[in-house]
C-alpha positions as MATLAB code, in Angstrom:
seq = 'XXXXXXXXXXXXXXXXXXXXXXXXXXXXXXXXXXXXXXXXXXXXXXXXXXXXXXXXXXXXXXXXXXXXXXXXXXXXXXXXXXXXXXXXXXXXXXXXXXXXXXXXXXXXXXXXXXXXXXXXXXXXXXXXXXXXXXXXXXXXXXXXXXXXXXXXXXXXXXXXXXXXXXXXXXXXXXX';
ca = [
       6.981  -14.705  -19.618;
       8.686  -13.757  -16.338;
       7.951  -17.189  -14.865;
       9.375  -18.986  -17.901;
      12.589  -16.942  -17.808;
      12.981  -17.522  -14.064;
      12.594  -21.282  -14.514;
      15.179  -21.334  -17.311;
      17.723  -19.241  -15.393;
      17.170  -20.908  -12.026;
      16.280  -24.556  -12.440;
      15.050  -25.899   -9.121;
      13.491  -29.063   -7.868;
      11.111  -27.122   -5.627;
       9.314  -23.839   -6.102;
       7.633  -21.713   -3.475;
       5.587  -18.823   -4.822;
       4.150  -16.424   -2.246;
       1.748  -13.558   -2.691;
      -0.591  -11.918   -0.234;
      -3.533  -10.986   -2.422;
      -3.419  -12.806   -5.749;
      -6.707  -13.135   -7.567;
      -7.759  -16.626   -8.669;
      -6.638  -15.813  -12.219;
      -3.187  -14.710  -11.018;
      -2.833  -17.747   -8.760;
      -3.811  -20.024  -11.676;
      -1.207  -18.322  -13.870;
       1.501  -18.793  -11.230;
       0.545  -22.474  -10.793;
       0.575  -23.066  -14.545;
       3.880  -21.323  -15.216;
       5.725  -22.894  -12.292;
       3.982  -26.258  -12.728;
       2.513  -26.193   -9.227;
      -0.212  -28.763   -8.635;
      -3.622  -27.654   -7.387;
      -3.135  -29.734   -4.227;
       0.084  -27.838   -3.512;
      -1.557  -24.423   -3.651;
      -2.597  -22.997   -0.291;
      -4.912  -20.009   -0.248;
      -6.011  -18.269    2.905;
      -8.053  -15.183    3.584;
      -6.360  -11.814    3.884;
      -8.552  -11.061    6.906;
      -6.647   -9.800    9.954;
      -8.633   -9.112   13.111;
      -6.477   -6.116   14.047;
      -7.506   -4.109   10.978;
     -10.426   -1.774   11.553;
     -12.133   -0.484    8.427;
     -13.947    2.836    8.464;
     -15.594    4.348    5.406;
     -16.878    7.866    5.075;
     -18.299    9.281    1.879;
     -17.513   12.960    1.421;
     -17.922   15.503   -1.338;
     -14.931   16.818   -3.256;
     -15.180   20.093   -1.359;
     -15.134   18.339    2.032;
     -12.360   15.877    1.257;
      -9.304   17.948    2.264;
     -10.870   19.105    5.547;
     -11.976   15.579    6.453;
      -8.505   14.213    5.669;
      -6.849   16.862    7.846;
      -9.351   16.213   10.642;
      -8.622   12.478   10.507;
      -4.852   12.968   10.546;
      -5.040   15.332   13.541;
      -7.694   13.479   15.527;
      -6.805   11.972   18.884;
      -9.424    9.256   18.275;
      -6.883    7.370   16.191;
      -3.440    6.175   17.267;
      -0.620    8.245   15.827;
       1.869    6.482   13.642;
       3.134    5.977   10.122;
       0.363    6.647    7.615;
      -0.077    6.106    3.889;
      -2.605    8.271    2.047;
      -3.323    6.819   -1.387;
      -4.220    9.109   -4.285;
      -4.678    8.171   -7.927;
      -2.546   10.792   -9.650;
       0.938   12.207   -9.275;
      -0.467   15.741   -9.269;
      -2.834   14.902   -6.410;
       0.052   13.434   -4.400;
       2.085   16.602   -4.787;
      -0.910   18.854   -4.060;
      -1.872   16.958   -0.905;
       1.699   16.775    0.340;
       2.114   20.552    0.070;
      -1.336   21.209    1.550;
      -0.699   19.001    4.587;
       2.828   20.350    5.083;
       1.364   23.865    5.270;
      -0.804   22.564    8.122;
       2.330   21.535   10.041;
       2.236   17.792    9.380;
       5.291   15.663    8.571;
       4.438   14.659    5.006;
       6.270   13.440    1.910;
       4.908   12.312   -1.425;
       5.849    9.348   -3.585;
       4.971    8.515   -7.173;
       6.472    6.899  -10.257;
       7.358   10.266  -11.826;
      10.029   11.009   -9.211;
      13.718   10.281   -9.682;
      14.970    6.932   -8.422;
      17.187    8.690   -5.887;
      14.324   10.734   -4.454;
      11.993    7.727   -4.320;
      14.673    5.778   -2.431;
      15.136    8.626    0.038;
      11.400    9.005    0.672;
      11.002    5.258    1.141;
      14.032    5.063    3.475;
      12.732    8.029    5.521;
       9.360    6.336    5.883;
      10.848    2.973    6.851;
      13.032    4.630    9.526;
      10.245    6.808   10.947;
       8.856    6.166   14.396;
       6.143    8.816   14.798;
       3.366   10.137   12.612;
       5.154   10.218    9.281;
       2.724   10.561    6.381;
       3.325    9.459    2.805;
       0.900   10.642    0.135;
       1.388    8.166   -2.673;
       0.092    6.497   -5.765;
      -0.031    2.701   -5.785;
       3.645    2.816   -6.788;
       4.359    3.046   -3.057;
       3.982    0.032   -0.866;
       5.042   -2.785   -3.150;
       7.767   -4.575   -1.237;
       7.611   -2.138    1.684;
       7.440   -4.161    4.881;
       6.972   -1.679    7.701;
       5.246   -3.480   10.558;
       3.878   -0.433   12.392;
       1.903    1.363    9.681;
      -1.150    2.588   11.603;
      -3.329    4.084    8.897;
      -4.128    3.599    5.247;
      -6.351    6.376    3.955;
      -7.810    6.408    0.473;
      -8.127    9.968   -0.771;
      -9.309    8.433   -4.037;
     -10.867    5.002   -4.279;
      -8.697    2.152   -5.592;
      -9.446    0.834   -9.048;
     -10.295   -2.670   -7.828;
     -11.117   -4.667   -4.729;
      -7.797   -6.486   -5.160;
      -5.987   -3.140   -5.061;
      -7.949   -2.137   -1.969;
      -7.064   -5.404   -0.236;
      -3.367   -5.014   -1.084;
      -3.284   -1.432    0.152;
      -5.079   -1.961    3.476;
      -2.930   -5.032    4.070;
       0.084   -2.763    4.494;
      -1.247   -1.622    7.873;
      -0.836   -3.325   11.233;
       1.577   -6.045   10.235;
       2.826   -6.001   13.826;
      -0.587   -7.159   15.017;
      -1.632   -3.762   16.371;
];
């Protein structure tokens, strides 16, 4: 529906549709709705050699301690960090817990006021050091901060596509 409305409101002779991690079904939908030929669709991998993936399975009781250890460790470069959680309550809980440990942390989720979400996002975009956002997937869409150093999943994403989108927010500056 969105594509149809956009075409009606903005007739154009050429269309360029860009997305970083569209599934085949989403790409097919975009092509169909914008009348893009198969030969005009370019798909590349989302692989970036500068991203280092590290998985560690922990119990629910260990999770907070492991997260704190990771955020404080000198083994990892300091810098802007996004910790993804699945619920608004978890975001608020983790934010308060990490703040009590002396870390610079804010939370972000869809249940916050527009003004507060804007402030949190602006603070994060302007940050230079280890600024941590604990967020639901509502955070990150359209955020282009090149020096995000860490994406940590406190809870696992609901899909591989979600995982790919979320980790792709790190290291956009090539580091």
